XYZ file of C-alpha atoms in Angstrom:
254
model
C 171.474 87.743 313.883
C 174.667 88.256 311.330
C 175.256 84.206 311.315
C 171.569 83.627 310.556
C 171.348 85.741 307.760
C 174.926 84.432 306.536
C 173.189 81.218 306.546
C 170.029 82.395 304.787
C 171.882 84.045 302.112
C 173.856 80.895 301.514
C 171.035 79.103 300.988
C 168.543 81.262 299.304
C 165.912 78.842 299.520
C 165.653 78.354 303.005
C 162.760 80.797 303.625
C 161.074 80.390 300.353
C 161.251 76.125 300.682
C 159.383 76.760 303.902
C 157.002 78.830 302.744
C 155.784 75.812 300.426
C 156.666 73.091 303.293
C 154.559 70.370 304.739
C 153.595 73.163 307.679
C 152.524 75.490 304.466
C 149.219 75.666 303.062
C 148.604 73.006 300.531
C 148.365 75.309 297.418
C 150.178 78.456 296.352
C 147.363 81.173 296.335
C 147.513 84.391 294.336
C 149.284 86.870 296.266
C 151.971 83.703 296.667
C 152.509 84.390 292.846
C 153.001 87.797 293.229
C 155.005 87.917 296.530
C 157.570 85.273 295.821
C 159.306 87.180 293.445
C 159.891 89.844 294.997
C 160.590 88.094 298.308
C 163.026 86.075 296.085
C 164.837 89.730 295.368
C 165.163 90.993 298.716
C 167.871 88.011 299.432
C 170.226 89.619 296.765
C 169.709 93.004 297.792
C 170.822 92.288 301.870
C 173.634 90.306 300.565
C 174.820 93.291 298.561
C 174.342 95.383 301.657
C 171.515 97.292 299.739
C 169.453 97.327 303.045
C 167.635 100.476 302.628
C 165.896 98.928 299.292
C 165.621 95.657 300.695
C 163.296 96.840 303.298
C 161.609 98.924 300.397
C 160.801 95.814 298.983
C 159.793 93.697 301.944
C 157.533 96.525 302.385
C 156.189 95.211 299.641
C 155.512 91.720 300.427
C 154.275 92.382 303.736
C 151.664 95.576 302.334
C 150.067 92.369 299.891
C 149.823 89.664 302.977
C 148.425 92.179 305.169
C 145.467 93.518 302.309
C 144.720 90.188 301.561
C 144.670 88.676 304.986
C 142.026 90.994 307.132
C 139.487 89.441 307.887
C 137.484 89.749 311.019
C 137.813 87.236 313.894
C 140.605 85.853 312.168
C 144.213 84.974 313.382
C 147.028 84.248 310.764
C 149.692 82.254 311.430
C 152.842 81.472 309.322
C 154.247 77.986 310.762
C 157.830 76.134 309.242
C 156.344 72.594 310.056
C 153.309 70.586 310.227
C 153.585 70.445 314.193
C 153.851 73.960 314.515
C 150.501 74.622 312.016
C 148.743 72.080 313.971
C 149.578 73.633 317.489
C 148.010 77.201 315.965
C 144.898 75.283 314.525
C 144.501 73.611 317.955
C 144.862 76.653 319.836
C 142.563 78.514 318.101
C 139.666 75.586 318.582
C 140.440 75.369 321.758
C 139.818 79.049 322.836
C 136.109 78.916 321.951
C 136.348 82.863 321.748
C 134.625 82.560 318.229
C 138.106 83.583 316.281
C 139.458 81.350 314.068
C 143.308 80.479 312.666
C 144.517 80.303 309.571
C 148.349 79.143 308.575
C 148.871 80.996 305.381
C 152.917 81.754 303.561
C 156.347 81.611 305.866
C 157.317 84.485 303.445
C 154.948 86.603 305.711
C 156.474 86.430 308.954
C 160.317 86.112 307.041
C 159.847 89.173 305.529
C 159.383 90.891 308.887
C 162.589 88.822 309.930
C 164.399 89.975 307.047
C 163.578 93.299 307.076
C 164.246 93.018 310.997
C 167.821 92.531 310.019
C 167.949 95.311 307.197
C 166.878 97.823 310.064
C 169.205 96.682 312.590
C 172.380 97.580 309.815
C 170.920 100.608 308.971
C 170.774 101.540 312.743
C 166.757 101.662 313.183
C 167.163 99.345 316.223
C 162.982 100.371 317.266
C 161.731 99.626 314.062
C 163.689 96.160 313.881
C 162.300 95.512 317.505
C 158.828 96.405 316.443
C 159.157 94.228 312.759
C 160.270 91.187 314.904
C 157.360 91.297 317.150
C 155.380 91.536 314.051
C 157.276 88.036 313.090
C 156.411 86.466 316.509
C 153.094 87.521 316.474
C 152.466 85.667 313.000
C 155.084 83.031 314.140
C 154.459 82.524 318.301
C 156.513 79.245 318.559
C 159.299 80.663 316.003
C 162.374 79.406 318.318
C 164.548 81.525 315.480
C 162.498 84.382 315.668
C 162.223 84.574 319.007
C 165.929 84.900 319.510
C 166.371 87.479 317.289
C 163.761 89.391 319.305
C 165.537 88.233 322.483
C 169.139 89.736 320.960
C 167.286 93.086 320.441
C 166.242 93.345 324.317
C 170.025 92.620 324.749
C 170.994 95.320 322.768
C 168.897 97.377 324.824
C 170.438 96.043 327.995
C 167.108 94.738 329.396
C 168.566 91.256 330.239
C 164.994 90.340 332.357
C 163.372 90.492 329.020
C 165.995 88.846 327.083
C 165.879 85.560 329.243
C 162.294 85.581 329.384
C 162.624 85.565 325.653
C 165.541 83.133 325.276
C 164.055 80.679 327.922
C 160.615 81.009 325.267
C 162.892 80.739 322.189
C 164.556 77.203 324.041
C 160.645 75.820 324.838
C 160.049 76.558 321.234
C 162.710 74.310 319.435
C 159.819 71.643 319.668
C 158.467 73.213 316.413
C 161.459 73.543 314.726
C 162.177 71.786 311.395
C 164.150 68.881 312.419
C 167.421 69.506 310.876
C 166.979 72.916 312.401
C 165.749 71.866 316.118
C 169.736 71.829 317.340
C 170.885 75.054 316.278
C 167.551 76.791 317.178
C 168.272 75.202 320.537
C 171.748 76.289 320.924
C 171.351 79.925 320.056
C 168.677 80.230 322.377
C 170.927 78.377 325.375
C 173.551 80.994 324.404
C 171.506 83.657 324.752
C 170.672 83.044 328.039
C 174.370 82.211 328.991
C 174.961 85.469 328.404
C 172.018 87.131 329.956
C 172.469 85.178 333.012
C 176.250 86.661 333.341
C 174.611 89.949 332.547
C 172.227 89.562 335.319
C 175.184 88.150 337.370
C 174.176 84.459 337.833
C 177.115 83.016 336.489
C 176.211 79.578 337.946
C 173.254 79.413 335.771
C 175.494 80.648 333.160
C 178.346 78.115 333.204
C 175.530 75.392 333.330
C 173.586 76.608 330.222
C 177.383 76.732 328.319
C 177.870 73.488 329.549
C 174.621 72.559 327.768
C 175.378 73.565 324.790
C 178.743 71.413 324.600
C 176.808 68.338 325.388
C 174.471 69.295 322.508
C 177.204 70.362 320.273
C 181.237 69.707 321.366
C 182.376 72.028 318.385
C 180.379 74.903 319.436
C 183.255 77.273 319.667
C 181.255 80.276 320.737
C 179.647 78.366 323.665
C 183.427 77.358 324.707
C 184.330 80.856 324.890
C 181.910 81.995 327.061
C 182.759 79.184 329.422
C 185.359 79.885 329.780
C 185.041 83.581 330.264
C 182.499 82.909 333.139
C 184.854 80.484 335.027
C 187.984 82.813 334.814
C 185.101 85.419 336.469
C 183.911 83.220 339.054
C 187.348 82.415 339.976
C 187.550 86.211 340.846
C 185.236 85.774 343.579
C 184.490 83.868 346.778
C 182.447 80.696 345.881
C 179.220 81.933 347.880
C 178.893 85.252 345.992
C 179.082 83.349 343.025
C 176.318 81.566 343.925
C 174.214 84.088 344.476
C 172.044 84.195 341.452
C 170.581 87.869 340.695
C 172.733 89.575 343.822
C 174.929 92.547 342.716
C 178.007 92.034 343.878
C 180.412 95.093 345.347
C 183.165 96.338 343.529
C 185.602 95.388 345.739
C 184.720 91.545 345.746
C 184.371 91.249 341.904
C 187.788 92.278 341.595
């Protein structure tokens, strides 16, 4: 999550541009007035390392989406693009379970994200977990933010989970802005590199590194991993290598 953030924090707009995107709605409503603001200050205050009143503040902006959008028999979304609004609008119609969608600010679901990350350094890992299924929930085919939620089942060792989530996170790159779509892709293919060595299916593992060079040559971290995976496979005999999800004895991983 520390490279996102890095990113986010170098670009301070990157949230708050998509909040007003071509997924967004069309105008800026009240509680968009009020919010970005002090959205805007949270940015400053994790880049400072001032996480404990950054998540005071996020507080904030998610305490005015959440009074404002309650309505019964209502589902909000938060979408970064116009395909990813139009697959929640569709959804919704389509269910004919008398519910209906609407795709209101990104700064909803970001401020869940953000705050996700605030937790995480202040060592709430729960809370972080349960503030980034908040942001999935608002944001279902959030490649980003389904990663991020992914990396939290790592840190909890559950590496079913984590793939599960990664493989989602991989299928959801479709919505992705487009200048976005690659490295949404690629941290989602990492993440299940190294969930599938976790879960000690290391062909699956070199194959979804391999991936990731074809999509990106330069992706150093990918390259790494590869190369840590091979040296372990060379370890072993070639069928218990293969075997994907066997746990393999002691003696023959050494």
């Amino acid at each position: 999550m520390k490279y996102l953030i890095a990113l986010m924090v170098g670009v301070a707009a990157l949230f708050a541009g998509a909040a007003h995107g071509e997924g967004a709605p069309p105008k800026v409503s009240e509680e968009d007035k009020v919010v970005q603001p002090l959205f805007d200050s949270a940015v400053p205050l994790v880049r400072s390392r001032r996480y404990a009143e950054a998540v005071a503040v996020l507080d904030q902006v998610i305490g005015i989406y959440e009074q404002r959008y309650n309505a019964d028999k209502t589902r909000y979304f938060c979408a970064r693009t116009k395909e990813e609004t139009l697959l929640y609008l569709f959804e919704a119609a389509a269910a004919k379970d008398g519910n209906s969608a609407v795709v209101v600010s990104m700064n909803w679901a970001s401020a869940h994200y953000i705050k996700a990350y605030s937790l995480i350094e202040l060592g709430r890992l729960q809370e972080a977990k349960a503030s980034l299924q908040k942001a999935v929930q608002l944001s279902p085919q959030n490649s980003r933010f389904l990663s991020e939620l992914a990396h939290v089942y790592q840190s909890e060792k559950d590496w079913s989970q984590a793939l599960k989530t990664f493989e989602l996170a991989a299928a959801a790159k479709d919505f992705s802005p487009p200048d976005q779509k690659d490295a949404d892709l690629a941290r989602a293919w990492r993440g299940m590199g190294f969930a599938y060595v976790e879960l000690d299916r290391l062909d699956d593992a070199e194959k979804t590194y391999l991936k990731c060079l074809e999509l990106n040559k330069n992706d150093s971290a990918a390259a790494n991993e590869l190369q840590y995976v091979r040296a372990q496979k060379g370890k072993r005999p070639a069928a218990i290598s293969g075997a994907a999800g066997v746990a393999v004895p002691q003696t023959a991983a050494r």
